[in-house]
């Protein structure tokens, strides 16, 4: 059964009280957050932010993928992003799984997977994964200079954030 009718009904209720149509595109806090698509992570609430405060970029694992870098580069150049947070979380399904295992799971599910596609699995150490992504964002020539990048770990059981030193 499709979830679409219920979601559209919920949107209709949301739109009736919607009062944020005048928010500017540049985020008020000049902040971007790169985090995982995991449904247990609500980056705005976790950081005490409101709609319009930050750009949120989400993907499997919260990885500094080429597309995440593209989004941050454009946010920095066109929308005034000054700070980026990389937030990984505990109990992530990509942690410690290799590309071959991810490829096999997709093939088993019926996907046609290119032989050299990298699924950017996370290392077993959560801190190491955060450091890898922070380093990639800090060193890519695509992002204009001056972006402050910080790494954090979100604990899905406690709701707490912990900073990761670079």
Short mmCIF file of N, CA and C in Angstrom, two decimals:
data_model
loop_
_atom_site.label_atom_id
_atom_site.label_comp_id
_atom_site.label_asym_id
_atom_site.label_seq_id
_atom_site.Cartn_x
_atom_site.Cartn_y
_atom_site.Cartn_z
N UNK A 1 0.84 -1.19 0.00
CA UNK A 1 0.00 0.00 0.00
C UNK A 1 0.89 1.25 0.00
N UNK A 2 0.58 2.18 -0.84
CA UNK A 2 1.35 3.40 -0.96
C UNK A 2 1.13 4.33 0.23
N UNK A 3 2.22 4.94 0.65
CA UNK A 3 2.17 5.95 1.71
C UNK A 3 1.79 7.32 1.17
N UNK A 4 1.77 7.47 -0.16
CA UNK A 4 1.60 8.78 -0.76
C UNK A 4 0.33 9.50 -0.34
N UNK A 5 -0.86 8.89 -0.34
CA UNK A 5 -2.06 9.64 0.07
C UNK A 5 -1.96 10.21 1.49
N UNK A 6 -1.44 9.42 2.42
CA UNK A 6 -1.30 9.90 3.80
C UNK A 6 -0.29 11.04 3.88
N UNK A 7 0.79 10.93 3.11
CA UNK A 7 1.80 11.98 3.11
C UNK A 7 1.28 13.27 2.50
N UNK A 8 0.50 13.17 1.43
CA UNK A 8 -0.09 14.37 0.82
C UNK A 8 -1.12 15.01 1.75
N UNK A 9 -1.87 14.22 2.48
CA UNK A 9 -2.82 14.76 3.45
C UNK A 9 -2.08 15.48 4.58
N UNK A 10 -0.99 14.90 5.04
CA UNK A 10 -0.19 15.55 6.07
C UNK A 10 0.40 16.85 5.55
N UNK A 11 0.82 16.87 4.29
CA UNK A 11 1.35 18.09 3.71
C UNK A 11 0.28 19.17 3.61
N UNK A 12 -0.93 18.79 3.28
CA UNK A 12 -2.01 19.77 3.20
C UNK A 12 -2.22 20.45 4.55
N UNK A 13 -2.17 19.67 5.63
CA UNK A 13 -2.31 20.24 6.97
C UNK A 13 -1.13 21.16 7.28
N UNK A 14 0.07 20.74 6.91
CA UNK A 14 1.27 21.54 7.12
C UNK A 14 1.17 22.86 6.37
N UNK A 15 0.77 22.82 5.11
CA UNK A 15 0.71 24.00 4.26
C UNK A 15 -0.30 25.02 4.77
N UNK A 16 -1.37 24.55 5.42
CA UNK A 16 -2.38 25.48 5.95
C UNK A 16 -1.79 26.45 6.97
N UNK A 17 -0.81 26.00 7.74
CA UNK A 17 -0.21 26.85 8.77
C UNK A 17 1.19 27.33 8.39
N UNK A 18 1.62 27.07 7.16
CA UNK A 18 2.98 27.39 6.74
C UNK A 18 3.19 28.90 6.73
N UNK A 19 4.24 29.34 7.43
CA UNK A 19 4.53 30.77 7.52
C UNK A 19 5.99 31.08 7.23
N UNK A 20 6.67 30.18 6.51
CA UNK A 20 8.10 30.36 6.26
C UNK A 20 8.43 30.59 4.79
N UNK A 21 7.46 31.01 4.03
CA UNK A 21 7.67 31.19 2.59
C UNK A 21 8.60 32.33 2.22
N UNK A 22 8.91 33.19 3.17
CA UNK A 22 9.78 34.33 2.89
C UNK A 22 11.22 34.11 3.31
N UNK A 23 11.58 32.90 3.73
CA UNK A 23 12.96 32.65 4.13
C UNK A 23 13.89 32.81 2.93
N UNK A 24 15.04 33.45 3.14
CA UNK A 24 16.00 33.58 2.04
C UNK A 24 16.72 32.25 1.81
N UNK A 25 17.29 32.05 0.63
CA UNK A 25 18.02 30.82 0.31
C UNK A 25 19.30 30.67 1.14
N UNK A 26 20.08 31.74 1.34
CA UNK A 26 21.28 31.57 2.18
C UNK A 26 20.87 31.27 3.62
N UNK A 27 21.51 30.29 4.25
CA UNK A 27 21.14 29.95 5.62
C UNK A 27 21.55 31.05 6.60
N UNK A 28 20.65 31.34 7.54
CA UNK A 28 20.90 32.40 8.53
C UNK A 28 22.20 32.20 9.29
N UNK A 29 22.54 30.94 9.62
CA UNK A 29 23.72 30.66 10.43
C UNK A 29 24.97 30.42 9.57
N UNK A 30 24.86 30.58 8.25
CA UNK A 30 26.00 30.36 7.33
C UNK A 30 26.61 28.97 7.55
N UNK A 31 25.73 28.01 7.76
CA UNK A 31 26.12 26.66 8.19
C UNK A 31 25.58 25.61 7.22
N UNK A 32 26.40 24.58 7.00
CA UNK A 32 25.95 23.40 6.27
C UNK A 32 26.25 22.18 7.14
N UNK A 33 25.37 21.20 7.07
CA UNK A 33 25.52 19.98 7.83
C UNK A 33 25.51 18.81 6.85
N UNK A 34 26.56 18.01 6.90
CA UNK A 34 26.64 16.78 6.11
C UNK A 34 26.45 15.62 7.08
N UNK A 35 25.39 14.86 6.88
CA UNK A 35 25.11 13.75 7.79
C UNK A 35 24.46 12.60 7.06
N UNK A 36 24.22 11.55 7.78
CA UNK A 36 23.66 10.33 7.23
C UNK A 36 22.16 10.49 6.98
N UNK A 37 21.65 9.66 6.08
CA UNK A 37 20.22 9.67 5.78
C UNK A 37 19.41 8.88 6.81
N UNK A 38 20.08 8.29 7.80
CA UNK A 38 19.41 7.48 8.82
C UNK A 38 18.23 8.24 9.43
N UNK A 39 17.09 7.59 9.50
CA UNK A 39 15.86 8.22 9.99
C UNK A 39 15.93 8.59 11.47
N UNK A 40 16.90 8.06 12.19
CA UNK A 40 17.04 8.39 13.62
C UNK A 40 17.79 9.69 13.85
N UNK A 41 18.31 10.29 12.78
CA UNK A 41 19.10 11.52 12.90
C UNK A 41 18.27 12.67 12.34
N UNK A 42 17.93 13.63 13.19
CA UNK A 42 17.21 14.84 12.79
C UNK A 42 18.16 16.01 13.02
N UNK A 43 18.97 16.36 12.01
CA UNK A 43 20.04 17.32 12.24
C UNK A 43 19.61 18.68 12.78
N UNK A 44 18.49 19.20 12.34
CA UNK A 44 18.06 20.50 12.86
C UNK A 44 17.76 20.41 14.36
N UNK A 45 17.02 19.42 14.75
CA UNK A 45 16.68 19.27 16.18
C UNK A 45 17.91 18.95 17.02
N UNK A 46 18.78 18.08 16.51
CA UNK A 46 19.99 17.69 17.24
C UNK A 46 20.84 18.93 17.55
N UNK A 47 20.90 19.87 16.63
CA UNK A 47 21.75 21.06 16.78
C UNK A 47 20.99 22.27 17.31
N UNK A 48 19.71 22.13 17.62
CA UNK A 48 18.93 23.26 18.12
C UNK A 48 18.70 24.33 17.07
N UNK A 49 18.56 23.91 15.81
CA UNK A 49 18.39 24.84 14.71
C UNK A 49 16.94 24.89 14.24
N UNK A 50 16.62 25.95 13.53
CA UNK A 50 15.30 26.11 12.95
C UNK A 50 15.39 26.06 11.43
N UNK A 51 14.25 25.90 10.79
CA UNK A 51 14.17 25.96 9.34
C UNK A 51 14.78 27.28 8.87
N UNK A 52 15.68 27.20 7.91
CA UNK A 52 16.34 28.40 7.39
C UNK A 52 17.69 28.67 8.02
N UNK A 53 18.07 27.93 9.07
CA UNK A 53 19.35 28.16 9.74
C UNK A 53 20.53 27.52 9.03
N UNK A 54 20.31 26.38 8.36
CA UNK A 54 21.42 25.62 7.79
C UNK A 54 20.97 24.84 6.57
N UNK A 55 21.92 24.59 5.69
CA UNK A 55 21.70 23.64 4.61
C UNK A 55 22.03 22.26 5.15
N UNK A 56 21.24 21.27 4.80
CA UNK A 56 21.48 19.91 5.25
C UNK A 56 21.69 19.03 4.03
N UNK A 57 22.82 18.34 4.01
CA UNK A 57 23.17 17.42 2.93
C UNK A 57 23.19 16.03 3.55
N UNK A 58 22.40 15.13 2.98
CA UNK A 58 22.30 13.79 3.56
C UNK A 58 22.60 12.73 2.50
N UNK A 59 23.32 11.71 2.93
CA UNK A 59 23.53 10.54 2.08
C UNK A 59 23.83 9.36 2.99
N UNK A 60 23.92 8.18 2.42
CA UNK A 60 24.21 6.99 3.20
C UNK A 60 25.59 7.12 3.84
N UNK A 61 25.63 7.14 5.16
CA UNK A 61 26.88 7.25 5.89
C UNK A 61 27.34 8.66 6.19
N UNK A 62 26.69 9.66 5.60
CA UNK A 62 27.13 11.04 5.80
C UNK A 62 28.51 11.28 5.22
N UNK A 63 28.78 10.64 4.07
CA UNK A 63 30.11 10.68 3.48
C UNK A 63 30.36 11.93 2.64
N UNK A 64 31.62 12.33 2.59
CA UNK A 64 32.04 13.45 1.76
C UNK A 64 32.21 12.95 0.32
N UNK A 65 31.10 12.56 -0.26
CA UNK A 65 31.07 12.06 -1.64
C UNK A 65 31.27 13.21 -2.61
N UNK A 66 31.47 12.87 -3.87
CA UNK A 66 31.62 13.91 -4.89
C UNK A 66 30.41 14.84 -4.91
N UNK A 67 29.21 14.28 -4.75
CA UNK A 67 28.02 15.12 -4.79
C UNK A 67 27.90 16.00 -3.55
N UNK A 68 28.29 15.48 -2.38
CA UNK A 68 28.29 16.30 -1.17
C UNK A 68 29.27 17.46 -1.32
N UNK A 69 30.44 17.17 -1.90
CA UNK A 69 31.43 18.22 -2.14
C UNK A 69 30.88 19.26 -3.11
N UNK A 70 30.21 18.81 -4.17
CA UNK A 70 29.59 19.74 -5.12
C UNK A 70 28.61 20.66 -4.41
N UNK A 71 27.78 20.11 -3.55
CA UNK A 71 26.80 20.92 -2.82
C UNK A 71 27.47 21.91 -1.89
N UNK A 72 28.50 21.48 -1.18
CA UNK A 72 29.21 22.40 -0.28
C UNK A 72 29.96 23.47 -1.05
N UNK A 73 30.55 23.11 -2.17
CA UNK A 73 31.26 24.10 -2.98
C UNK A 73 30.30 25.19 -3.45
N UNK A 74 29.14 24.78 -3.94
CA UNK A 74 28.15 25.76 -4.40
C UNK A 74 27.59 26.57 -3.24
N UNK A 75 27.37 25.92 -2.11
CA UNK A 75 26.89 26.64 -0.93
C UNK A 75 27.90 27.68 -0.46
N UNK A 76 29.17 27.33 -0.53
CA UNK A 76 30.23 28.28 -0.13
C UNK A 76 30.31 29.44 -1.11
N UNK A 77 30.30 29.14 -2.39
CA UNK A 77 30.50 30.18 -3.41
C UNK A 77 29.27 31.05 -3.61
N UNK A 78 28.07 30.45 -3.55
CA UNK A 78 26.86 31.19 -3.93
C UNK A 78 25.97 31.59 -2.76
N UNK A 79 26.10 30.89 -1.62
CA UNK A 79 25.13 31.11 -0.55
C UNK A 79 25.76 31.46 0.80
N UNK A 80 27.06 31.71 0.81
CA UNK A 80 27.71 32.21 2.02
C UNK A 80 27.96 31.20 3.12
N UNK A 81 28.02 29.92 2.80
CA UNK A 81 28.33 28.93 3.82
C UNK A 81 29.73 29.22 4.36
N UNK A 82 29.86 29.34 5.68
CA UNK A 82 31.15 29.61 6.30
C UNK A 82 31.65 28.43 7.13
N UNK A 83 30.72 27.60 7.58
CA UNK A 83 31.06 26.46 8.44
C UNK A 83 30.32 25.22 7.96
N UNK A 84 31.03 24.10 7.97
CA UNK A 84 30.40 22.82 7.64
C UNK A 84 30.65 21.84 8.78
N UNK A 85 29.61 21.11 9.13
CA UNK A 85 29.72 20.05 10.13
C UNK A 85 29.57 18.71 9.44
N UNK A 86 30.46 17.79 9.74
CA UNK A 86 30.34 16.41 9.29
C UNK A 86 29.88 15.62 10.51
N UNK A 87 28.69 15.03 10.42
CA UNK A 87 28.16 14.29 11.56
C UNK A 87 27.92 12.84 11.16
N UNK A 88 28.72 11.95 11.74
CA UNK A 88 28.47 10.51 11.62
C UNK A 88 27.74 10.09 12.88
N UNK A 89 27.19 8.88 12.89
CA UNK A 89 26.43 8.45 14.06
C UNK A 89 26.75 7.02 14.45
N UNK A 90 26.45 6.70 15.67
CA UNK A 90 26.64 5.34 16.17
C UNK A 90 25.64 4.42 15.49
N UNK A 91 25.95 3.15 15.49
CA UNK A 91 25.05 2.10 14.97
C UNK A 91 24.69 2.31 13.51
N UNK A 92 25.67 2.76 12.69
CA UNK A 92 25.42 2.96 11.27
C UNK A 92 25.61 1.64 10.53
N UNK A 93 24.70 1.33 9.64
CA UNK A 93 24.75 0.06 8.89
C UNK A 93 25.91 0.00 7.90
N UNK A 94 26.51 1.13 7.54
CA UNK A 94 27.64 1.14 6.61
C UNK A 94 28.99 0.95 7.31
N UNK A 95 29.00 0.99 8.63
CA UNK A 95 30.25 0.91 9.37
C UNK A 95 30.82 -0.51 9.31
N UNK A 96 32.07 -0.60 8.85
CA UNK A 96 32.76 -1.87 8.84
C UNK A 96 32.34 -2.85 7.76
N UNK A 97 31.48 -2.41 6.83
CA UNK A 97 31.05 -3.26 5.71
C UNK A 97 31.85 -2.84 4.49
N UNK A 98 32.36 -3.78 3.73
CA UNK A 98 33.17 -3.39 2.58
C UNK A 98 32.33 -3.24 1.31
N UNK A 99 32.94 -2.63 0.31
CA UNK A 99 32.25 -2.37 -0.95
C UNK A 99 31.74 -3.66 -1.59
N UNK A 100 32.52 -4.73 -1.50
CA UNK A 100 32.10 -6.00 -2.11
C UNK A 100 30.80 -6.50 -1.48
N UNK A 101 30.69 -6.39 -0.17
CA UNK A 101 29.46 -6.83 0.51
C UNK A 101 28.27 -5.95 0.14
N UNK A 102 28.50 -4.67 0.01
CA UNK A 102 27.42 -3.77 -0.39
C UNK A 102 26.99 -4.04 -1.82
N UNK A 103 27.97 -4.27 -2.69
CA UNK A 103 27.67 -4.61 -4.08
C UNK A 103 26.85 -5.90 -4.14
N UNK A 104 27.26 -6.91 -3.38
CA UNK A 104 26.55 -8.20 -3.38
C UNK A 104 25.12 -8.03 -2.90
N UNK A 105 24.90 -7.21 -1.88
CA UNK A 105 23.54 -6.98 -1.38
C UNK A 105 22.67 -6.33 -2.45
N UNK A 106 23.23 -5.39 -3.19
CA UNK A 106 22.47 -4.72 -4.23
C UNK A 106 22.16 -5.66 -5.39
N UNK A 107 23.14 -6.46 -5.77
CA UNK A 107 22.92 -7.43 -6.85
C UNK A 107 21.84 -8.43 -6.44
N UNK A 108 21.91 -8.88 -5.19
CA UNK A 108 20.90 -9.81 -4.69
C UNK A 108 19.50 -9.19 -4.71
N UNK A 109 19.44 -7.88 -4.51
CA UNK A 109 18.16 -7.17 -4.52
C UNK A 109 17.70 -6.86 -5.95
N UNK A 110 18.52 -7.21 -6.94
CA UNK A 110 18.11 -7.02 -8.33
C UNK A 110 18.69 -5.82 -9.03
N UNK A 111 19.61 -5.11 -8.39
CA UNK A 111 20.21 -3.93 -9.01
C UNK A 111 21.30 -4.33 -10.01
N UNK A 112 21.48 -3.51 -11.02
CA UNK A 112 22.55 -3.70 -11.99
C UNK A 112 23.69 -2.77 -11.57
N UNK A 113 24.68 -3.32 -10.88
CA UNK A 113 25.72 -2.51 -10.26
C UNK A 113 26.97 -2.46 -11.15
N UNK A 114 27.42 -1.24 -11.51
CA UNK A 114 28.66 -1.12 -12.28
C UNK A 114 29.81 -1.75 -11.49
N UNK A 115 30.72 -2.42 -12.16
CA UNK A 115 31.77 -3.17 -11.45
C UNK A 115 32.70 -2.32 -10.59
N UNK A 116 32.90 -1.07 -10.93
CA UNK A 116 33.85 -0.25 -10.17
C UNK A 116 33.19 0.79 -9.28
N UNK A 117 31.91 0.71 -9.10
CA UNK A 117 31.22 1.71 -8.28
C UNK A 117 31.65 1.58 -6.81
N UNK A 118 32.01 2.69 -6.20
CA UNK A 118 32.41 2.70 -4.79
C UNK A 118 31.24 3.19 -3.96
N UNK A 119 30.84 2.41 -2.99
CA UNK A 119 29.70 2.75 -2.14
C UNK A 119 30.12 3.50 -0.88
N UNK A 120 31.39 3.84 -0.78
CA UNK A 120 31.94 4.63 0.32
C UNK A 120 31.56 4.06 1.69
N UNK A 121 31.86 2.79 1.93
CA UNK A 121 31.57 2.24 3.24
C UNK A 121 32.40 2.94 4.30
N UNK A 122 31.97 2.84 5.53
CA UNK A 122 32.67 3.49 6.64
C UNK A 122 33.66 2.53 7.29
N UNK A 123 34.81 3.05 7.72
CA UNK A 123 35.74 2.19 8.45
C UNK A 123 35.12 1.75 9.79
N UNK A 124 35.69 0.72 10.39
CA UNK A 124 35.16 0.21 11.66
C UNK A 124 35.21 1.28 12.76
N UNK A 125 36.21 2.13 12.73
CA UNK A 125 36.33 3.20 13.72
C UNK A 125 35.50 4.40 13.29
N UNK A 126 34.53 4.77 14.12
CA UNK A 126 33.67 5.91 13.78
C UNK A 126 34.48 7.20 13.71
N UNK A 127 35.45 7.35 14.61
CA UNK A 127 36.29 8.55 14.61
C UNK A 127 37.11 8.63 13.31
N UNK A 128 37.64 7.49 12.88
CA UNK A 128 38.42 7.47 11.64
C UNK A 128 37.57 7.90 10.45
N UNK A 129 36.33 7.44 10.38
CA UNK A 129 35.44 7.83 9.29
C UNK A 129 35.17 9.32 9.28
N UNK A 130 34.93 9.90 10.46
CA UNK A 130 34.70 11.34 10.55
C UNK A 130 35.95 12.08 10.08
N UNK A 131 37.11 11.65 10.56
CA UNK A 131 38.36 12.32 10.17
C UNK A 131 38.60 12.25 8.67
N UNK A 132 38.31 11.10 8.06
CA UNK A 132 38.47 10.97 6.61
C UNK A 132 37.62 12.00 5.86
N UNK A 133 36.35 12.12 6.27
CA UNK A 133 35.46 13.04 5.56
C UNK A 133 35.81 14.49 5.83
N UNK A 134 36.19 14.82 7.05
CA UNK A 134 36.63 16.18 7.36
C UNK A 134 37.86 16.52 6.53
N UNK A 135 38.83 15.60 6.47
CA UNK A 135 40.05 15.85 5.69
C UNK A 135 39.73 16.03 4.21
N UNK A 136 38.82 15.23 3.69
CA UNK A 136 38.48 15.36 2.27
C UNK A 136 37.88 16.74 1.98
N UNK A 137 37.01 17.22 2.87
CA UNK A 137 36.39 18.53 2.67
C UNK A 137 37.42 19.65 2.82
N UNK A 138 38.35 19.49 3.74
CA UNK A 138 39.35 20.52 3.97
C UNK A 138 40.37 20.61 2.84
N UNK A 139 40.57 19.53 2.10
CA UNK A 139 41.64 19.51 1.11
C UNK A 139 41.16 19.55 -0.34
N UNK A 140 39.87 19.41 -0.57
CA UNK A 140 39.41 19.43 -1.96
C UNK A 140 39.58 20.83 -2.55
N UNK A 141 40.12 20.93 -3.75
CA UNK A 141 40.27 22.25 -4.38
C UNK A 141 38.94 22.82 -4.88
N UNK A 142 37.90 22.00 -4.92
CA UNK A 142 36.62 22.46 -5.45
C UNK A 142 35.92 23.45 -4.50
N UNK A 143 36.14 23.31 -3.21
CA UNK A 143 35.49 24.22 -2.25
C UNK A 143 36.34 25.47 -2.10
N UNK A 144 35.75 26.64 -2.32
CA UNK A 144 36.51 27.88 -2.17
C UNK A 144 37.11 27.99 -0.76
N UNK A 145 38.28 28.62 -0.65
CA UNK A 145 38.99 28.72 0.64
C UNK A 145 38.15 29.38 1.73
N UNK A 146 38.49 29.04 2.96
CA UNK A 146 37.89 29.69 4.12
C UNK A 146 36.78 28.92 4.80
N UNK A 147 36.40 27.77 4.28
CA UNK A 147 35.34 26.98 4.92
C UNK A 147 35.88 26.30 6.17
N UNK A 148 35.28 26.57 7.32
CA UNK A 148 35.64 25.88 8.56
C UNK A 148 34.89 24.56 8.59
N UNK A 149 35.60 23.45 8.79
CA UNK A 149 34.99 22.13 8.78
C UNK A 149 35.26 21.45 10.12
N UNK A 150 34.21 20.94 10.74
CA UNK A 150 34.30 20.27 12.04
C UNK A 150 33.63 18.91 11.96
N UNK A 151 34.16 17.97 12.73
CA UNK A 151 33.60 16.63 12.76
C UNK A 151 32.94 16.32 14.09
N UNK A 152 31.80 15.63 14.02
CA UNK A 152 31.05 15.27 15.22
C UNK A 152 30.53 13.84 15.11
N UNK A 153 30.25 13.25 16.25
CA UNK A 153 29.61 11.94 16.30
C UNK A 153 28.32 12.10 17.09
N UNK A 154 27.24 11.61 16.51
CA UNK A 154 25.92 11.63 17.16
C UNK A 154 25.63 10.23 17.69
N UNK A 155 25.27 10.16 18.96
CA UNK A 155 24.92 8.89 19.59
C UNK A 155 23.41 8.70 19.46
N UNK A 156 22.99 7.71 18.67
CA UNK A 156 21.55 7.52 18.41
C UNK A 156 20.81 7.05 19.66
N UNK A 157 21.52 6.56 20.67
CA UNK A 157 20.86 6.08 21.89
C UNK A 157 20.65 7.18 22.91
N UNK A 158 21.58 8.17 22.96
CA UNK A 158 21.48 9.23 23.97
C UNK A 158 21.09 10.58 23.39
N UNK A 159 21.25 10.78 22.08
CA UNK A 159 20.98 12.07 21.47
C UNK A 159 22.12 13.06 21.61
N UNK A 160 23.24 12.64 22.16
CA UNK A 160 24.35 13.55 22.40
C UNK A 160 25.34 13.58 21.23
N UNK A 161 25.93 14.76 21.05
CA UNK A 161 27.00 14.96 20.07
C UNK A 161 28.35 15.00 20.78
N UNK A 162 29.37 14.50 20.12
CA UNK A 162 30.74 14.60 20.63
C UNK A 162 31.63 15.07 19.48
N UNK A 163 32.48 16.03 19.78
CA UNK A 163 33.41 16.55 18.78
C UNK A 163 34.53 15.54 18.55
N UNK A 164 35.00 15.47 17.31
CA UNK A 164 36.12 14.62 16.93
C UNK A 164 37.27 15.54 16.56
N UNK A 165 38.40 15.36 17.23
CA UNK A 165 39.55 16.20 16.90
C UNK A 165 40.17 15.74 15.59
N UNK A 166 40.65 16.72 14.84
CA UNK A 166 41.17 16.44 13.50
C UNK A 166 42.51 15.77 13.51
#
